[in-house]
Short mmCIF file of C-alpha atoms in Angstrom, two decimals:
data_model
loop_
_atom_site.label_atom_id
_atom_site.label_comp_id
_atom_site.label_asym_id
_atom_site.label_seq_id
_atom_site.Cartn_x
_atom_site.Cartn_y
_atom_site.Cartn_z
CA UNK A 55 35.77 32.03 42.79
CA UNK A 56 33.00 32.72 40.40
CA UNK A 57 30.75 35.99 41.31
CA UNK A 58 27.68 34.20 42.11
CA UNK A 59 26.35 36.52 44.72
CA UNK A 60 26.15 39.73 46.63
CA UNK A 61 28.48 38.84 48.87
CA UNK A 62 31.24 37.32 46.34
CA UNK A 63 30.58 40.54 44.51
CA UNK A 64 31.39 42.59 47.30
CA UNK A 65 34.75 40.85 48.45
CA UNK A 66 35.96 41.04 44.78
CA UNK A 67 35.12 44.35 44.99
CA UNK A 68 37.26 45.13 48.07
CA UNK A 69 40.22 42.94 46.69
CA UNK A 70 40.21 45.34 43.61
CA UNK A 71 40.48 48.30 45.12
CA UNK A 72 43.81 47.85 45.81
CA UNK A 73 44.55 47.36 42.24
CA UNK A 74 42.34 50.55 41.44
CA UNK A 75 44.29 52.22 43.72
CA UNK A 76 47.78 51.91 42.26
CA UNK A 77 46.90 52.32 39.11
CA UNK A 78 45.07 55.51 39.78
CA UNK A 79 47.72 56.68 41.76
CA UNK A 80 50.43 55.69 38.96
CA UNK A 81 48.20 57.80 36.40
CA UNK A 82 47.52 60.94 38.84
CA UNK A 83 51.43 60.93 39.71
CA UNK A 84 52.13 60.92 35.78
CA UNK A 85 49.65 63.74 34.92
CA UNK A 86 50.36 65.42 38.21
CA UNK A 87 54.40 66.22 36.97
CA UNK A 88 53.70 66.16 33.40
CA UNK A 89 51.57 68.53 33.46
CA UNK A 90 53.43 70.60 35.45
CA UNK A 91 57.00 69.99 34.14
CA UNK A 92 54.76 71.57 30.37
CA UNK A 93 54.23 74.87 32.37
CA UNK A 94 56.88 75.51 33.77
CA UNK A 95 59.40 74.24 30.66
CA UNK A 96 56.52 75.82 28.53
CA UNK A 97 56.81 72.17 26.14
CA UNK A 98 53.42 72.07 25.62
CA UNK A 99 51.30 73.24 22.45
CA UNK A 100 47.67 74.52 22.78
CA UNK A 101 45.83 72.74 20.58
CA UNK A 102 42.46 73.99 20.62
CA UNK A 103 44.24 77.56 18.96
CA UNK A 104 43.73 76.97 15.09
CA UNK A 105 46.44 79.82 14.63
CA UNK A 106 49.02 76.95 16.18
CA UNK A 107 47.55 73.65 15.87
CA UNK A 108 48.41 73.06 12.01
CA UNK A 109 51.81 73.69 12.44
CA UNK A 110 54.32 71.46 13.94
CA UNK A 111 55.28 71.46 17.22
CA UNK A 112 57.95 73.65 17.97
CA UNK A 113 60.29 70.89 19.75
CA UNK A 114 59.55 68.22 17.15
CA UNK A 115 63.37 68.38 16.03
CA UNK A 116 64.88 68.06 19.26
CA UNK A 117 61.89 66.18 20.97
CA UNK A 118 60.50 62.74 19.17
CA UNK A 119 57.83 62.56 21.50
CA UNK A 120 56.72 65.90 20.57
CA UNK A 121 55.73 65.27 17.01
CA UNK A 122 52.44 63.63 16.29
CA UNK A 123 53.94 61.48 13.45
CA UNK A 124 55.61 59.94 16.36
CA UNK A 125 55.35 55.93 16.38
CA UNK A 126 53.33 55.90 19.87
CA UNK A 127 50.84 58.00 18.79
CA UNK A 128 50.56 57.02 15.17
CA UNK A 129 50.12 53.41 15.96
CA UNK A 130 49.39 53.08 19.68
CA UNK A 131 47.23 56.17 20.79
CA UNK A 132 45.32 56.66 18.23
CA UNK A 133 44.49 53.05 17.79
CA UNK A 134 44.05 52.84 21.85
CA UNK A 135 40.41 51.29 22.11
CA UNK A 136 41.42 48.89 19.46
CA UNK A 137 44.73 47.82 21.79
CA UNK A 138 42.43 47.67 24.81
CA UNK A 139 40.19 45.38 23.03
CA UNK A 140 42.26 42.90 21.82
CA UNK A 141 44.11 42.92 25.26
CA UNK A 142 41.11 41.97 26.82
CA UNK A 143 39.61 39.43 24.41
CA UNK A 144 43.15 37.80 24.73
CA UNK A 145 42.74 37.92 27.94
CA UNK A 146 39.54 36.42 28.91
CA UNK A 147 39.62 33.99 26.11
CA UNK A 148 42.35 32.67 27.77
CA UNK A 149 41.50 32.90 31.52
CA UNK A 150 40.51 30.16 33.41
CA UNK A 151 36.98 28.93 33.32
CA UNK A 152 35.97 30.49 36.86
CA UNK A 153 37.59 33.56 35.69
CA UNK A 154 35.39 34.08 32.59
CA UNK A 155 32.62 35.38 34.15
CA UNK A 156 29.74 37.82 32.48
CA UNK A 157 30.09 40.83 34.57
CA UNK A 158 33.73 41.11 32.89
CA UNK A 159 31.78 40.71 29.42
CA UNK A 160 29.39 43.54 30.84
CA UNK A 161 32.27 45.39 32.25
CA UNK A 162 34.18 45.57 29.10
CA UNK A 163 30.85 46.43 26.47
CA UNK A 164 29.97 49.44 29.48
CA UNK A 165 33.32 51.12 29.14
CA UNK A 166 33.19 50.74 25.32
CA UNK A 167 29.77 52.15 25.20
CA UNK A 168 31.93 55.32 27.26
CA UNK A 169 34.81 55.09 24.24
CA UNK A 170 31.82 55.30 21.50
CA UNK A 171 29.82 58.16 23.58
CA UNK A 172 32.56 60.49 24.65
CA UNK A 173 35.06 60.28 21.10
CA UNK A 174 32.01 58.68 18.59
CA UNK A 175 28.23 59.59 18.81
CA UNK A 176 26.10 60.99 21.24
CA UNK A 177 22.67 61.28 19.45
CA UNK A 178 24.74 62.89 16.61
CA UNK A 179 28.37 64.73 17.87
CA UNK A 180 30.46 63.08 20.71
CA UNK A 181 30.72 64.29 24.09
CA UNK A 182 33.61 65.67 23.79
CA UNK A 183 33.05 67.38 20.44
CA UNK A 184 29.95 69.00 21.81
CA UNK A 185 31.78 70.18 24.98
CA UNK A 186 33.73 72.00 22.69
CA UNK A 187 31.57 73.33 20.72
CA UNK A 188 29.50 74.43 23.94
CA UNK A 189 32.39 76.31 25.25
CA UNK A 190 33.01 78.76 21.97
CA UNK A 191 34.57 76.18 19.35
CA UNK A 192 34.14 77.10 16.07
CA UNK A 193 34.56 74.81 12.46
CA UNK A 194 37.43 76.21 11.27
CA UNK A 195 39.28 75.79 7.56
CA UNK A 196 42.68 77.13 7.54
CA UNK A 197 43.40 78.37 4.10
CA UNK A 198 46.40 77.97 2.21
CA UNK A 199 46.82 81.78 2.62
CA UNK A 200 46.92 81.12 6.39
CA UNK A 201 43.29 82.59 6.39
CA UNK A 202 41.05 81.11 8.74
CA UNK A 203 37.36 80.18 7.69
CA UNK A 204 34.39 79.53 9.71
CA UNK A 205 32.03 77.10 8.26
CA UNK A 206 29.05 75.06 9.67
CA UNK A 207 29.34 72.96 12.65
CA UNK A 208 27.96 70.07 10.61
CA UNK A 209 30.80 70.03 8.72
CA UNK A 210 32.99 69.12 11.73
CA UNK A 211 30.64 66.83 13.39
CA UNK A 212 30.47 64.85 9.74
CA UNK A 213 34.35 65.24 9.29
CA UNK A 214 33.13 66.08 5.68
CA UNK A 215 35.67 66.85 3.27
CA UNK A 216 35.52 70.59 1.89
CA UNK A 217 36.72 72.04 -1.62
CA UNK A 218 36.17 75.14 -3.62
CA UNK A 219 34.54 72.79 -6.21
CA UNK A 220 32.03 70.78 -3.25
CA UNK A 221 31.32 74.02 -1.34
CA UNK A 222 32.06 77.14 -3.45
CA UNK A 223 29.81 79.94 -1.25
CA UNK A 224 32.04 79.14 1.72
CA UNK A 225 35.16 80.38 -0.04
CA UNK A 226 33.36 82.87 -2.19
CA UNK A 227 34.75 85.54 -0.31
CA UNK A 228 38.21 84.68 -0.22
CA UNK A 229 40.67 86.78 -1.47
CA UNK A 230 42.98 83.95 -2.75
CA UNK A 231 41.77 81.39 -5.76
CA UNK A 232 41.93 78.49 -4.30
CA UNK A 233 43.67 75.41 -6.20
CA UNK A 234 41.17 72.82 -7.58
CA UNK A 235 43.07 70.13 -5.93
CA UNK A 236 43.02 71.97 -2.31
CA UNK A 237 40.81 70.08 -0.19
CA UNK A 238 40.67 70.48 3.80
CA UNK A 239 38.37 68.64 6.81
CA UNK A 240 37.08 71.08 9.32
CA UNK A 241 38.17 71.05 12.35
CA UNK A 242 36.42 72.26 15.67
CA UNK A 243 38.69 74.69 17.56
CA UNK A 244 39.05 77.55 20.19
CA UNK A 245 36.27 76.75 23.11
CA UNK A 246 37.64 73.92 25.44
CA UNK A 247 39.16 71.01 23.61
CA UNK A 248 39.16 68.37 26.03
CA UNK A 249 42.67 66.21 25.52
CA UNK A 250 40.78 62.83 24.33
CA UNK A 251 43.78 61.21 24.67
CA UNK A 252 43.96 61.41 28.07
CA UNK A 253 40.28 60.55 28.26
CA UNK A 254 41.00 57.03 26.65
CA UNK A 255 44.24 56.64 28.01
CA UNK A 256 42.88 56.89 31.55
CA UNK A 257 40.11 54.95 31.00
CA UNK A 258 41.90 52.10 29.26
CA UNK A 259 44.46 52.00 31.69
CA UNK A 260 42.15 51.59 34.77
CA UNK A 261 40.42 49.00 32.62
CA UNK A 262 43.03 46.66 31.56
CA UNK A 263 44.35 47.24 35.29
CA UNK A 264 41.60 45.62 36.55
CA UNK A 265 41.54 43.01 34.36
CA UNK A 266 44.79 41.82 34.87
CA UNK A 267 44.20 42.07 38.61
CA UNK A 268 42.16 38.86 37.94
CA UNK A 269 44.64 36.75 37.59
CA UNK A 270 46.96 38.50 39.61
CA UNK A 271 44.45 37.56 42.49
CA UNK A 272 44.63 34.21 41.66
CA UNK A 273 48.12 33.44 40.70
CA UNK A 274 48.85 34.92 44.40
CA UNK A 275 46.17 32.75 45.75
CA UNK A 276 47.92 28.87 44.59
CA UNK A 277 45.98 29.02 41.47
CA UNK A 278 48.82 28.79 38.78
CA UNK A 279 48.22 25.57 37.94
CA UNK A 280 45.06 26.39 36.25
CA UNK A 281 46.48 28.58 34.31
CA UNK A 282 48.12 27.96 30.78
CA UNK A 283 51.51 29.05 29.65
CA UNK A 284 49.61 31.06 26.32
CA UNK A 285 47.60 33.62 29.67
CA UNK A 286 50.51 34.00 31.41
CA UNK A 287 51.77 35.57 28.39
CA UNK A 288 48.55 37.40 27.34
CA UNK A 289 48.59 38.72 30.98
CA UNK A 290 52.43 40.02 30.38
CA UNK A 291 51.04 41.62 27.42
CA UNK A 292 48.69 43.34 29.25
CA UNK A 293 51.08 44.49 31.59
CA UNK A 294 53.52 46.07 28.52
CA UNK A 295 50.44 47.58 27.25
CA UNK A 296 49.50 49.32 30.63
CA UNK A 297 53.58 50.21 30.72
CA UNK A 298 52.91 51.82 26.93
CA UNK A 299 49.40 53.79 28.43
CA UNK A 300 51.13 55.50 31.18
CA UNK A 301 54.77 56.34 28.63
CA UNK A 302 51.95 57.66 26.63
CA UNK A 303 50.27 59.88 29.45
CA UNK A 304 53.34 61.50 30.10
CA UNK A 305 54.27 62.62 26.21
CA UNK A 306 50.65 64.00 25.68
CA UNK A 307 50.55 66.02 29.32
CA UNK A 308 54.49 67.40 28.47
CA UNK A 309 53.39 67.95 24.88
CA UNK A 310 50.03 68.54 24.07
CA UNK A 311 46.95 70.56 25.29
CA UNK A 312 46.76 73.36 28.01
CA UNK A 313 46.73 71.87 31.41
CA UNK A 314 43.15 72.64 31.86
CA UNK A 315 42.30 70.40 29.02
CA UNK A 316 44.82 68.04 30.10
CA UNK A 317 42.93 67.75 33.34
CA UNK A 318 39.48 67.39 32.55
CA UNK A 319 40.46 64.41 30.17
CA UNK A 320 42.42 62.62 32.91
CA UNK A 321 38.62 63.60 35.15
CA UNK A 322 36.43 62.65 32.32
CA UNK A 323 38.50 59.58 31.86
CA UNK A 324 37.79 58.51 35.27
CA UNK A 325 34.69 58.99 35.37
CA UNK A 326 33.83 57.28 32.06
CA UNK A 327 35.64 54.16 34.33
CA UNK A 328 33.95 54.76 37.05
CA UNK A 329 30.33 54.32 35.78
CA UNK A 330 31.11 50.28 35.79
CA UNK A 331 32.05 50.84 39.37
CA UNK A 332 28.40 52.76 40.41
CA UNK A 333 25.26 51.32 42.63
CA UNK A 334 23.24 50.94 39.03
CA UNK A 335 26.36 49.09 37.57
CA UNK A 336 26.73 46.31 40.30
CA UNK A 337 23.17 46.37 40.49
CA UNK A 338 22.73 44.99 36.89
CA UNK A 339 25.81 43.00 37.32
CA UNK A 340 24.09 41.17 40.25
CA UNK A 341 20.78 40.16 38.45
CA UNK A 342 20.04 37.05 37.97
CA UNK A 343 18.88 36.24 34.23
CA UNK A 344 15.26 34.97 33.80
CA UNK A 345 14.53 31.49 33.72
CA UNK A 346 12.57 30.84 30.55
#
């Protein structure tokens, strides 16, 4: 049933909140214990203290999950937008005609713009990165000595590269020659460093839940037939993807971050899904383009 007015918009609207609902509930159960099994088995590593976050974690020889070289964060987390995106482009590219409608076109470029606001550019630094900063972060160098150096914010926000040889007066009084090949990129810590992967991971999640929902809805409703035997394995994709997002919740809230910072990414990350879901959203979704 293509969206083709208020009222279509409406019932799909109801008929995904079920969907929502789940997956929401899935993601708050996982943060929910994670976060407390790190407190009160102390496994998790504040990462926003620059005396600690260089160094590995202190479980990463009896935990995999707990080192950040691990394979679900080297190539899955950290690459999470670009998962999402392929996921969905599979996905709709795919889908049956009546299922390719614009509003999940609009849906998908909205929560990108979110991805590219919150962890990109926001009129210069991210969201996230000025939250930080906002809260007492500082750019930090950590010297080889083990001295910490404060340098201009700039110099995080640009993730420039810094060197005795590219910025000499900010390591003028250090106490230690530094080698000519040492060369560090700032890094904003102390203040509140928002966990960013939960951000994404929670927005993805919700995201790709929704989209598979789709054809969910319409598999369930006879619809089957329309659908090829190359979606039904995009949409199992999807699914394993989702399965990898909320595996990957769980290591960074037992891992990684204080719970504060744990929690305002998992709240951030909802919102950031959320704004597809507000009275502007469906408002714009519900336009009609111009005739020319």
């Amino acid at each position: 049933m293509a969206l083709g007015s208020a009222a279509d918009f409406r019932f799909a609207m109801r008929n995904l909140y079920l969907y929502h609902l789940k997956t929401l509930v899935a993601l708050s159960t996982i943060v929910v214990f994670g976060t407390a099994y790190s407190v009160v088995y102390n496994t998790y590593l504040d990462t926003s203290n620059p005396l600690l976050t260089h160094l590995p974690h202190p479980l990463h020889k009896s935990h995999y999950f707990a080192s950040k070289s691990n394979i679900l964060n080297v190539l899955f987390i950290k690459k999470l937008w670009g998962w999402t995106s392929a996921a969905f482009l599979a996905l709709y590219l795919t889908s049956p005609a009546r299922l390719q409608t614009r509003e999940r076109v609009y849906t998908f470029l909205a929560e990108t713009v979110m991805w590219l606001l919150f962890t990109g550019w926001f009129f210069g630094p991210s969201l996230l990165d000025r939250l930080t900063y906002s809260t007492g972060g500082e750019c930090l160098v950590h010297l080889p000595s083990g001295a910490l150096v404060t340098v201009p914010s700039e110099l995080c926000y640009t993730k420039s590269t810094v060197s005795a040889a590219t910025h000499p007066d900010l390591f003028a009084a250090s106490l230690t020659p530094l080698a000519d090949d040492w060369r560090q990129v700032p890094r904003l810590r102390r203040g509140h460093d928002v966990s960013g992967h939960m951000f994404l991971l929670t927005m993805s999640m919700l995201f790709l839940a929704e989209q598979v929902s789709h054809s969910i809805r319409m598999h369930a409703a006879g619809g089957a037939q329309e659908m090829s035997a190359v979606h039904k394995w995009v949409v199992l994709g999807n699914m394993v993807i989702i399965l990898l997002g909320y595996l990957a919740c769980y290591t960074t809230t037992v891992y990684f971050h204080t719970p504060f910072e744990k929690i305002t990414g998992f709240l951030l990350g909802l919102a950031g899904y959320a704004v597809t879901h507000t009275s502007l959203f469906r408002t714009i979704l519900r336009a009609k383009p111009r005739q020319s």
